[in-house]
Structures are given as structure tokens and as C-alpha cells.
Coordinates of C-alpha atoms in Angstrom, one line a residue:
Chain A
X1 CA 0.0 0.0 0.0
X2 CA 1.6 3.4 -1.1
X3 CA 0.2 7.1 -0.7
X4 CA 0.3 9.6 -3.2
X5 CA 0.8 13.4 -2.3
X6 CA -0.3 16.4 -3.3
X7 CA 1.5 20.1 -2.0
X8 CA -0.4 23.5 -3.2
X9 CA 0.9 26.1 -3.3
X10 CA 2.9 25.4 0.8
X11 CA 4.1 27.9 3.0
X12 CA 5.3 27.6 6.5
X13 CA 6.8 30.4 8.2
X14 CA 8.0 30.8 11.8
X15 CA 7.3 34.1 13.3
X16 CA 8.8 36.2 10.7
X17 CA 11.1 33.6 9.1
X18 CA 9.7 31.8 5.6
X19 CA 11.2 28.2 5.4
X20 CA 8.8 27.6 2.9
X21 CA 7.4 29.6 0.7
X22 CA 4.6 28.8 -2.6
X23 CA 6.0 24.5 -2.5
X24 CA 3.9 22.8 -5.2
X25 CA 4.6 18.9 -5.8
X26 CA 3.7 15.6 -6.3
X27 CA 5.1 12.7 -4.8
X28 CA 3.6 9.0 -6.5
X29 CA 2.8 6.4 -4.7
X30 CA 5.0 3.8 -4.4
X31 CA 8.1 5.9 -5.9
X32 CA 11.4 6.2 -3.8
X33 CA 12.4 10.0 -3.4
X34 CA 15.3 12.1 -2.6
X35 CA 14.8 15.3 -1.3
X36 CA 18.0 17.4 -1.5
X37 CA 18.6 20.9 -0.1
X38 CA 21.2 22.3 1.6
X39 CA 20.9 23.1 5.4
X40 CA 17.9 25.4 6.2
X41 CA 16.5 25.0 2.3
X42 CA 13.2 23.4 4.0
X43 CA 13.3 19.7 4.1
X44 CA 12.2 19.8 7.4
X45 CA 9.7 22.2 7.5
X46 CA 8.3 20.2 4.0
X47 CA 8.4 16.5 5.9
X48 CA 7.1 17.7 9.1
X49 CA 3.9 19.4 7.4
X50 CA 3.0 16.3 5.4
X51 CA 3.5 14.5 8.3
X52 CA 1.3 16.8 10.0
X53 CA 3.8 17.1 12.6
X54 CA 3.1 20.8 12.0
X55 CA 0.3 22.9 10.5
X56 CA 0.8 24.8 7.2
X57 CA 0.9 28.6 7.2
X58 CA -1.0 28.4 3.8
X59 CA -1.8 26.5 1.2
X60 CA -3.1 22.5 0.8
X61 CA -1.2 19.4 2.0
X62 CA -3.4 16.0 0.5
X63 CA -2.1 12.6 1.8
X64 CA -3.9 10.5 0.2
X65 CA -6.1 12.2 -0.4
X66 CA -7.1 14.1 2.4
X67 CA -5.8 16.7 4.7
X68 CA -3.1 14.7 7.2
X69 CA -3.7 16.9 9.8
X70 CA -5.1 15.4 13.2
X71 CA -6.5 12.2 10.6
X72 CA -6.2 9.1 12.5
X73 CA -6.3 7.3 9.3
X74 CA -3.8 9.2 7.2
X75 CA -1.4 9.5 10.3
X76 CA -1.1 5.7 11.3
X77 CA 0.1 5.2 7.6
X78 CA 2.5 8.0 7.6
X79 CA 6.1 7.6 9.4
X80 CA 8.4 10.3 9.9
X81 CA 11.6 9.5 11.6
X82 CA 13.8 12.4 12.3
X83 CA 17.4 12.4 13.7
X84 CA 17.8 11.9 16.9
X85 CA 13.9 10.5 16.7
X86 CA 10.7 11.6 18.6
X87 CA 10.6 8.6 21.6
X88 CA 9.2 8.2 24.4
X89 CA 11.7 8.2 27.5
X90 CA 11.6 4.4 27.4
X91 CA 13.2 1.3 27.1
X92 CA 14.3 0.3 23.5
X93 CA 11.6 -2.2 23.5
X94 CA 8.8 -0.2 25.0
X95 CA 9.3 2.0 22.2
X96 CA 9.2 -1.1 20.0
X97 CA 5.7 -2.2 21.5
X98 CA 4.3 1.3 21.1
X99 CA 5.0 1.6 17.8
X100 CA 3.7 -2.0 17.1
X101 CA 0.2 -0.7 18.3
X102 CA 0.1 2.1 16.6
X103 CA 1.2 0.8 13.3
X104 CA -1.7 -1.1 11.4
X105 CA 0.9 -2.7 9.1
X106 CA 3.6 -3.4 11.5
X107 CA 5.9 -6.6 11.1
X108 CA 7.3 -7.8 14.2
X109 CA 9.4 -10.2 12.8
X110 CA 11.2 -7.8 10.5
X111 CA 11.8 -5.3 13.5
X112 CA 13.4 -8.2 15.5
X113 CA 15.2 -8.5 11.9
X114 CA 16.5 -5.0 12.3
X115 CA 17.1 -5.0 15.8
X116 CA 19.4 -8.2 15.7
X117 CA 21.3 -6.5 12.6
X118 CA 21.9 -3.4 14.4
X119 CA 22.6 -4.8 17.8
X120 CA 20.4 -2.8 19.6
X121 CA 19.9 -3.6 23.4
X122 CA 16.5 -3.8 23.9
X123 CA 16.6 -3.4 27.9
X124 CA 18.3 0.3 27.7
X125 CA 16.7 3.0 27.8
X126 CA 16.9 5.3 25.1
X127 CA 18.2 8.0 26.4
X128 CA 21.3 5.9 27.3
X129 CA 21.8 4.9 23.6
X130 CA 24.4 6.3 22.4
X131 CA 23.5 8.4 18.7
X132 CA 24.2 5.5 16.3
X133 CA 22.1 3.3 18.3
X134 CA 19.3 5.9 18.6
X135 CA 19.8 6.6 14.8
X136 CA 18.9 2.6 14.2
X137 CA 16.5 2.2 16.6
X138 CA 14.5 5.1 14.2
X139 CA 15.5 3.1 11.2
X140 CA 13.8 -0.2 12.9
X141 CA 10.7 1.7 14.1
X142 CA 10.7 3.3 10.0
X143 CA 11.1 0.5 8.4
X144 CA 8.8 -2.0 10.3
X145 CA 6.3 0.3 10.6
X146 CA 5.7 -0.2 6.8
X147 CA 3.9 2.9 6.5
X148 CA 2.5 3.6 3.2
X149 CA 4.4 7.2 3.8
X150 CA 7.7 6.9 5.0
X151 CA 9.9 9.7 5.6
X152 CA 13.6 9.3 6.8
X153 CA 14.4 12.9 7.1
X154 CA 18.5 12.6 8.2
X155 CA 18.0 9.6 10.5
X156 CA 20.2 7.3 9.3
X157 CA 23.0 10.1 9.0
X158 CA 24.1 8.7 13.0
X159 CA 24.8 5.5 11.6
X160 CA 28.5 4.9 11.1
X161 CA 29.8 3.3 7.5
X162 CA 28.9 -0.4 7.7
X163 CA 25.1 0.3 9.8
X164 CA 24.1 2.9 6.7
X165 CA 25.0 0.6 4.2
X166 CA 23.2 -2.4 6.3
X167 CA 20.4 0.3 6.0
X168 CA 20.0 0.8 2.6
X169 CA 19.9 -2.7 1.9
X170 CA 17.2 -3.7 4.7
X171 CA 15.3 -0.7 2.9
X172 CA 16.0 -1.8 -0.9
X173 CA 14.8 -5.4 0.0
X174 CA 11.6 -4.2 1.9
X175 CA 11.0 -1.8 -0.3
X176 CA 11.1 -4.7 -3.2
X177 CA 8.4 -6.8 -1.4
X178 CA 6.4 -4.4 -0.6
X179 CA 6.5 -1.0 -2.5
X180 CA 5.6 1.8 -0.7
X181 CA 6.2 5.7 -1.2
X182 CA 9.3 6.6 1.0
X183 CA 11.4 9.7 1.0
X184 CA 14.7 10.3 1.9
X185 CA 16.6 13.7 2.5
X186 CA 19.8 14.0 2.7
X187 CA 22.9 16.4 2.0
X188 CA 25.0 12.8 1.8
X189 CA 24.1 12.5 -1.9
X190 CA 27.0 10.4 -3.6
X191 CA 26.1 8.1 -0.8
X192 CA 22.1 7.8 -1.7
X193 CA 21.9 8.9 -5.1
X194 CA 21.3 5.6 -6.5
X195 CA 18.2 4.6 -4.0
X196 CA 16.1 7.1 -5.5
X197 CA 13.8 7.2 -8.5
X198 CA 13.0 10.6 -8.5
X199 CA 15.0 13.4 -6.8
X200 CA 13.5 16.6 -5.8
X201 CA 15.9 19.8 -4.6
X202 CA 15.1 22.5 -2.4
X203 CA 17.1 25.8 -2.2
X204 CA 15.3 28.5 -0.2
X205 CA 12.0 27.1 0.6
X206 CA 11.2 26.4 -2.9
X207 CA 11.6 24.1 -5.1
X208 CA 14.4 23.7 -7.3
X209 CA 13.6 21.0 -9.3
X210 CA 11.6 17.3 -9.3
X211 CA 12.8 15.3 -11.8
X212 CA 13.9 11.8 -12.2
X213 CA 17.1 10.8 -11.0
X214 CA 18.5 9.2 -13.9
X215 CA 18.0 12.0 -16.1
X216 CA 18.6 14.9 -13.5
X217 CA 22.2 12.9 -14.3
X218 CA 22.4 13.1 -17.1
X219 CA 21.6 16.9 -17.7
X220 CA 25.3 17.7 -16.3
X221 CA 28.3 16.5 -18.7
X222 CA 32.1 17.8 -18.8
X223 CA 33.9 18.6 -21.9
X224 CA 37.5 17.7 -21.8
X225 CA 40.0 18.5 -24.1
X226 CA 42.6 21.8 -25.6
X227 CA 41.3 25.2 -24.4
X228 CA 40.8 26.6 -27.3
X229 CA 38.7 23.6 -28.4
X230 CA 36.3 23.7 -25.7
X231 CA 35.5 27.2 -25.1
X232 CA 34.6 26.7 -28.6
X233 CA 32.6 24.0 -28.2
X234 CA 30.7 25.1 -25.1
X235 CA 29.9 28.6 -26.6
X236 CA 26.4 29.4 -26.0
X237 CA 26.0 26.7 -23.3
X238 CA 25.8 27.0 -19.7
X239 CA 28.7 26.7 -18.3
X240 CA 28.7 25.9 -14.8
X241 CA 32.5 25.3 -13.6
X242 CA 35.9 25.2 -15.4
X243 CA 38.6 23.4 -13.9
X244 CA 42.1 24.1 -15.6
X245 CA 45.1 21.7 -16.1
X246 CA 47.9 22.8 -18.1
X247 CA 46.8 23.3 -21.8
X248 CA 43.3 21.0 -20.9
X249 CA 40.2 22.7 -20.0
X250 CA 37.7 20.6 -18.0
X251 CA 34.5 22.8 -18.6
X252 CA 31.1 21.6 -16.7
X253 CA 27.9 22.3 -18.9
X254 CA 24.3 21.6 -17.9
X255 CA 21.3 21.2 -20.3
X256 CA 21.1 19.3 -23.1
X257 CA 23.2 19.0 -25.6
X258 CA 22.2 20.4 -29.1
X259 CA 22.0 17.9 -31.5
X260 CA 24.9 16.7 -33.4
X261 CA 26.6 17.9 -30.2
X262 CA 28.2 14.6 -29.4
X263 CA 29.5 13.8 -32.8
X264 CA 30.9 17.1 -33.2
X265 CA 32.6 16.8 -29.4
X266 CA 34.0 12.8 -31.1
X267 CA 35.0 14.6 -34.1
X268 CA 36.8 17.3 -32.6
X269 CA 38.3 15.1 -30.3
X270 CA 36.7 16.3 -27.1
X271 CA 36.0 14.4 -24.1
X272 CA 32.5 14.2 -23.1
X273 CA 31.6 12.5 -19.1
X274 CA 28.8 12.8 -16.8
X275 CA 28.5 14.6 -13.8
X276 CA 28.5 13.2 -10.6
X277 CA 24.7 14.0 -8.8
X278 CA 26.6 15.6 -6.1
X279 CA 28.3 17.9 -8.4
X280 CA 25.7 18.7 -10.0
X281 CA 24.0 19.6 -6.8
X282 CA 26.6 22.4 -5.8
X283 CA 26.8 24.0 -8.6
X284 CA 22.5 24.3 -8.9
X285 CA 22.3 25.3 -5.2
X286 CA 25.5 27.4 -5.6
X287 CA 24.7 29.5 -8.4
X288 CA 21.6 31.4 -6.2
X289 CA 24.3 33.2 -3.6
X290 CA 25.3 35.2 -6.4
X291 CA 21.7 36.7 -6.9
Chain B
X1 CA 30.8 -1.8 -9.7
X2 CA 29.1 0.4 -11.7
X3 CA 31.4 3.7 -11.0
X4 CA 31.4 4.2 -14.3
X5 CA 30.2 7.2 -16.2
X6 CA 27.1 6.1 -18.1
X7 CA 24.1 5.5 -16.4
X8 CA 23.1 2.7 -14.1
X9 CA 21.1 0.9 -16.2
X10 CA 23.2 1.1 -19.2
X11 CA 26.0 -0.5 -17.3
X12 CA 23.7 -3.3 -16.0
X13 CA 22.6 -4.0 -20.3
X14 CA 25.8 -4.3 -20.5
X15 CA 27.0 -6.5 -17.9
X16 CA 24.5 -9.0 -18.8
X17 CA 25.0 -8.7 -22.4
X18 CA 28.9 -9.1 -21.8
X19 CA 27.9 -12.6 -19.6
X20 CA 25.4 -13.7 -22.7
X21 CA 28.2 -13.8 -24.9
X22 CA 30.9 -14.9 -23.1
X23 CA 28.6 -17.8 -22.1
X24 CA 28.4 -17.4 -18.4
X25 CA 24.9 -17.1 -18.9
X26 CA 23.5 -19.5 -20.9
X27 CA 20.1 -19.5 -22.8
X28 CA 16.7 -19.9 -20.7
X29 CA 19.1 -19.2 -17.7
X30 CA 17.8 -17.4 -15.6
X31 CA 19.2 -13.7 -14.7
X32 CA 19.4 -12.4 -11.1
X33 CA 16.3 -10.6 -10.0
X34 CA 15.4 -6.9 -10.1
X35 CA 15.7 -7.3 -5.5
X36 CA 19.2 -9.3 -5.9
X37 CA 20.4 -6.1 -8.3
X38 CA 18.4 -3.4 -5.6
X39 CA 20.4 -5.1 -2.5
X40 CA 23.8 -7.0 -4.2
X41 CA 23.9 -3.2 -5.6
X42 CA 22.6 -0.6 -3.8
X43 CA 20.6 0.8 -6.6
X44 CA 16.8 1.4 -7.1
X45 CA 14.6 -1.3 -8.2
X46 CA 13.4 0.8 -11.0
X47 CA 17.1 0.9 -12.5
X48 CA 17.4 -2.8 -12.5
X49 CA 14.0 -3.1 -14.2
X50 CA 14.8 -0.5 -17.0
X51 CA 17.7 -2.5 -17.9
X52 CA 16.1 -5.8 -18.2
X53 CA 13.2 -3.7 -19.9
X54 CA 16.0 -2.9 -22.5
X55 CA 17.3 -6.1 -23.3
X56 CA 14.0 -7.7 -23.4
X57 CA 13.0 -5.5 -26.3
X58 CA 16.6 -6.2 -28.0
X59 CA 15.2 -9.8 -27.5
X60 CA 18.3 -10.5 -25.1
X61 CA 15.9 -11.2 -22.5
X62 CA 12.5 -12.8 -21.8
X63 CA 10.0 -12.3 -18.8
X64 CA 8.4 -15.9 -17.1
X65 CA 5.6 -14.1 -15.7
X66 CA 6.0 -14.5 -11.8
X67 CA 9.4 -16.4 -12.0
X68 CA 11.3 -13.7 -13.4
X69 CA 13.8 -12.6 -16.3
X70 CA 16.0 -15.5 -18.3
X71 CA 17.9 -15.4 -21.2
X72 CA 16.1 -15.5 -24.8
X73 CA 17.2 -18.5 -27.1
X74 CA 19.2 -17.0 -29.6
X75 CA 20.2 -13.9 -27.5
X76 CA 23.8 -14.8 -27.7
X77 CA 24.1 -15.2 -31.9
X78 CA 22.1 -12.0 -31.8
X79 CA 24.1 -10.0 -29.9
X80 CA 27.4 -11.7 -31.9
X81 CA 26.0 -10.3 -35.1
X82 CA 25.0 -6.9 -33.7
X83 CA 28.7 -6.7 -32.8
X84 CA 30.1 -8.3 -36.0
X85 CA 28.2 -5.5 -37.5
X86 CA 30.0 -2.5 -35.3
X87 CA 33.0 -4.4 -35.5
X88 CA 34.8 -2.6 -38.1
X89 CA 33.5 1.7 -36.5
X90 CA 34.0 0.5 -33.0
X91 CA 37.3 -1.3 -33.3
X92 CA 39.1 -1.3 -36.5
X93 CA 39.1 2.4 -37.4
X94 CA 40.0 3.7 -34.0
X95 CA 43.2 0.9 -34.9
X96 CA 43.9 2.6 -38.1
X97 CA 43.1 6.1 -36.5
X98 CA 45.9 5.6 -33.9
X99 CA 48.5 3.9 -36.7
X100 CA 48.0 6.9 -38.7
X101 CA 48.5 9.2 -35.3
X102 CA 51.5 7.5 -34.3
X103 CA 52.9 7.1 -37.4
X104 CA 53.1 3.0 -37.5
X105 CA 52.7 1.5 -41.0
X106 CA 49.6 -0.8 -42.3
X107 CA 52.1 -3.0 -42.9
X108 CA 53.4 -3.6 -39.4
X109 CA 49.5 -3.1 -38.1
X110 CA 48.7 -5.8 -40.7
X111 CA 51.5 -8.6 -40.1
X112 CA 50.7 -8.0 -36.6
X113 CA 47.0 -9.2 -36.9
X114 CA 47.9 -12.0 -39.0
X115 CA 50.1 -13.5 -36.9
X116 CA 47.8 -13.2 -33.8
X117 CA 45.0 -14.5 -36.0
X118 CA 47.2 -17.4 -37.2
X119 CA 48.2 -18.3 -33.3
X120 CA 44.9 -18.9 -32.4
X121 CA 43.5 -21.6 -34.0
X122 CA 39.9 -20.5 -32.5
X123 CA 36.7 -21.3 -33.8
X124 CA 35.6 -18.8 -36.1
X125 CA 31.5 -18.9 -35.6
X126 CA 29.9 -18.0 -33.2
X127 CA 27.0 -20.0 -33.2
X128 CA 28.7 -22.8 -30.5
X129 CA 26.6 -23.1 -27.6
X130 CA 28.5 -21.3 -24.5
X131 CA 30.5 -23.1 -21.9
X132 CA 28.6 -24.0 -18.8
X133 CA 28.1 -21.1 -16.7
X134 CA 30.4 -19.5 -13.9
X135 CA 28.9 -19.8 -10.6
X136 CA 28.9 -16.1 -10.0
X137 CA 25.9 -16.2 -12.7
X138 CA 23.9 -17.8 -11.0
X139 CA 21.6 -15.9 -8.1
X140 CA 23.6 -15.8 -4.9
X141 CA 21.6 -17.8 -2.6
X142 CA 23.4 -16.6 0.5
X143 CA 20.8 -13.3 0.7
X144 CA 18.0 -14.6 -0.3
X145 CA 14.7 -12.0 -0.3
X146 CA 12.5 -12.6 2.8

């Protein structure tokens, strides 16, 4: 089971502050997002309104369907874990039980899965855990809650090297069996980039772009080759970094190509390589400062 | 795996493409599924499935509906002819591009050829069925989807 969502026309401000300001999107069921901004673009403010964690200043928030706010229905199938998480000051598997009640489609067996993967004690308390721990214990509670919204929004960024990547997989093979429309944000990208389907960036409470992650790729290309060559060759484009080496200019364009672009690059003897989604991140949410 | 610079799916094609015609994956074999790509890989299950999507319109592939993906009879001529037929733009002309470049004579470029061609007493077709496959072509039952 998967939930659609529908954002009109958001804003959320604190007191005079905007974090948000006129967000329209659709996320579709069943889709794995990345939400990318950098810190204090929003992501927060976004996750915690369609969670209903939060009301919005204006504008419409739809979870399937209908307005998530103080809606038993939509709420028990829509999980947001945050860093750090939201738990009760209990014992690892109080907090376990609790959820277990309050999630129609929890699966016990996966969670004691998860817990025996992460090593998580269940007779401490939480607030004796230290931050990886509390960071997995919030990647149990998402994951076996099985919400048809889930929402990681930094959680799993406590978990050291070996835990994140024994995350991604617990989540890739859940996910598998049983689709369901989660959302990830981040600021780790090279790290995520390939979990994702579609990738939507904030910069400044608005967004950026939503586009699919595969071809948000491959909108970003370098041209390598002789100076002289290049600048030629990247006339008229947008040129978003150079890098220099001797003689060879490493130029970073984004768009696409015109056609014949590639044959003429071959023919000229030019380089042409993609963009790493992390690159091409800075240099979108970089080029706003100047403005 | 998969660092390279094309896209995801493009590198998976490829990979099973590369095992069809070496023959560590043999026809009605079946390929790993699009969870064992999602978790041996790290990627979305949507990547996986565009590849296989890709090579089942080539006819590389086939789908068993509720089994999975396996390799089409007659994927591995196919793909042995597309490549006969790109043989001569993909890897002969970038030959003779670099002779000319560096200056080295058809004549040397030539002799070499026929003596590598004349040490191998190879088959020259194709059309032999593959050797049996390579363990690491078959699905890893060690992580097995729950």
C-alpha cells in the first residue's frame, strides 16, 4: 500500500522567518524519493507538514487524499523518523511495543530483523543509547512500521559506515516486497543517489527541481580537451564550472546537448563524461548566492 | 561496480550482455532478480528493471511471468551479429586512427594481426553453444529476499 501526495501552493513560516514559501509537488505512490537541499532549504519544515507534525501557514497538504492533519487514518500510515527521533523516554523495547500498536501494518518479525542486525539492546533505555544506536532504533521503528508514507528525514546520517549501508539494503529489500512511497533527505548524496527514482531539490524554501534521478544525471556533462577547443565547443552553453590543467580545460555544462553535439565533441576530439549527482548539486544550489 | 560514467542501467545491459556472450549465462538461464540487483547493488529497483526492460525489447531477455527474467534462445548469436556489424566503426578504425596518429605502418598493423589470427586456432563462428556457466551467474543464494 503506497500514498500519493499532493502540496499546493505550501508555506510555512516561523514568526517572521519563511522556510517555505509557494511549494507545489507531487510525490507518487510507491516511488522512492530524494529530497535534496542544503541546510535550512526546507526539508524539514516540507516533511514535518505532510506529516502533519506541524500545520501549514497556507496553502493545501493531501495525503492521500485528504488533509493529514489530526486524521487518524492518514497518520497511522505516515512515518516520519527524524534524527535523533521523537521517543518516548523508554526502554528500546517499549518503544518497539508502542509503535507496534500504533502501526496497522507493523511486522514484528522484520523489527526483531533490524534490531538483531543493528545490535540494539533492547533493555536500555533510550536516552542511554548512544546516537548510532538511537539513529537505528529510528530506522527499525521506519522500516517496520511499513507505512505507506515513509519519511527518513537525516535519520540514518548517525549511523557509522557499515550500519548505513546495512540500512540501505534492509530498505531496498523491503521496499522490493512491498512497495511503498518513501522519501529520503539528505545532504550525503553520492552516498544515496542511487536509491532514488526521483529526486526533488530545495534551495530557499522552494523548489528547485523534481525530476527523475536518472536524467537529473544526465543533464550535467564535462567537456574535456585543448582550451581553445572547448571554449569553442561550449559557446552558448551554460557553463557551470571550469577546472584548468595545463593546456586542458575541463569545462562543466548543464542542459542538453544540441543535437549533433556529441559527434561534433568525437570529431573534434573532445571528451564528453557525466556529472556526478553531487556535483551537480553544488553548482545548482550554488549559483543562487550570487543573486 | 558500476562507478562508471554512463548511467546505471546502461552498465547493468551491458553486464548482462557481456555474460550472454561470453557464455556465463547460458540461454533460458535465468538472470538475477530486479531485489538481488536493488540489495547486491545498492541501486533502485526501478534501475534494474529499465535495464532488463532494454534487453527484453533487443530480445536479449525474456519475462516468465511470476518467475522472473532469463535469457532468450538466440540472445547470444544476436548480440554476436549486432557486434560483428560495429566491428569494423567501433574497433578497426580507432586501430587505423591511432597507426596513422602514431605514425606505425599498415604494414606492421597488418603482419601483426595475421600472426595473432594465425596463433589462435579459435573457432571462427559463433554459433557454438556457451560453456557451462560460472557460478557467480547464478543468483547468490546466501541473501536470499524474505
Amino acid at each position: 500500500m503506497s500514498f500519493a501526495v499532493e502540496v499546493r501552493d505550501l508555506s510555512v513560516r516561523y514568526g517572521r522567518s519563511t522556510a517555505l514559501e509557494g511549494v507545489s509537488l507531487r510525490l507518487e505512490p510507491g516511488v522512492i524519493y530524494g529530497l535534496l537541499g542544503r541546510n535550512g532549504a526546507g526539508k524539514t519544515s516540507l516533511l514535518s507538514t505532510i506529516a502533519a507534525f506541524q500545520r501549514a501557514s497556507s496553502g493545501t497538504v493531501l495525503v492521500d487524499g485528504e488533509d493529514p492533519y489530526e486524521n487518524a487514518r492518514v497518520m497511522a500510515g505516515t512515518c516520519l523518523v527524524r534524527e535523533g527521533g521523537d521517543f518516548p523516554e523508554e526502554r528500546v523495547k517499549g518503544v518497539l511495543d508502542f509503535a507496534a500498536r500504533l502501526r496497522p501494518l507493523w511486522d514484528a518479525e522484520l523489527a526483531a530483523r533490524l534490531v538483531d542486525r543493528f545490535e540494539l539492546p533492547l533493555d536500555k533505555k533510550v536516552t542511554q543509547l548512544s546516537r548510532g544506536k538511537r539513529s537505528a532504533l529510528g530506522v527499525v521503528v521506519g522500516l517496520a512500521s511499513r507505512a505507506p508514507l515513509t519519511m527518513f528525514d537525516e535519520a540514518y546520517l548517525g549511523l557509522d559506515a557499515p550500519s548505513r549501508y546495512a540500512f540501505y539494503e534492509a530498505l531496498l529489500e523491503d521496499y522490493a516486497e512491498h512497495p511503498r512511497t518513501i522519501v529520503l533527505s539528505s545532504h550525503l548524496i553520492e552516498e544515496v543517489e542511487r536509491l532514488f527514482e526521483r529526486v526533488i531539490i530545495l534551495d530557499k524554501g522552494a523548489v528547485l527541481l523534481e525530476e527523475e534521478a536518472e536524467s537529473l544525471r544526465s543533464r550535467g556533462r564535462t567537456v574535456t580537451g585543448p582550451q581553445e577547443v572547448v571554449e569553442d565547443f561550449v559557446a552558448g552553453m551554460r557553463v557551470v564550472g571550469r577546472a584548468q590543467l595545463g593546456r586542458t580545460l575541463q569545462a562543466t555544462v548543464v542542459g542538453d546537448l544540441p543535437p549533433g553535439a556529441e559527434q561534433r565533441a568525437a570529431e573534434a576530439g573532445l571528451e564528453l563524461g557525466s556529472v556526478p549527482l553531487q556535483d551537480l548539486f553544488v553548482h545548482l544550489t550554488s549559483k543562487g548566492e550570487r543573486g | 561496480m558500476f562507478d562508471g560514467r554512463e548511467p546505471i542501467y546502461l552498465q547493468i545491459a551491458d553486464q548482462i550482455r557481456e555474460q550472454v556472450v561470453s557464455g556465463a549465462l547460458a540461454e533460458d538461464e535465468q538472470v538475477m532478480s530486479t531485489t538481488q540487483y536493488a540489495t547486491t547493488f545498492r541501486i533502485n529497483p526501478a534501475t534494474a528493471q529499465k535495464a532488463f526492460a532494454e534487453l527484453v525489447e533487443e530480445g536479449v531477455l525474456y519475462k516468465r511471468r511470476g518467475l522472473g527474467m532469463f535469457v532468450a534462445p538466440g540472445a547470444r548469436s544476436r548480440l554476436l551479429e549486432r557486434r560483428r556489424a560495429s566491428f569494423f566503426a567501433e574497433v578497426v578504425d580507432p586501430v587505423a586512427q591511432q597507426a596513422r596518429v602514431l605514425g606505425i605502418p599498415l604494414a606492421e598493423v597488418v603482419a601483426r594481426l595475421e600472426e595473432l589470427m594465425a596463433g589462435a586456432a579459435q573457432p571462427a563462428d559463433g554459433a557454438q553453444p556457451g560453456t557451462p556457466a560460472t557460478p557467480d551467474s547464478t543468483p547468490d543464494p546466501q541473501e536470499e529476499p524474505r
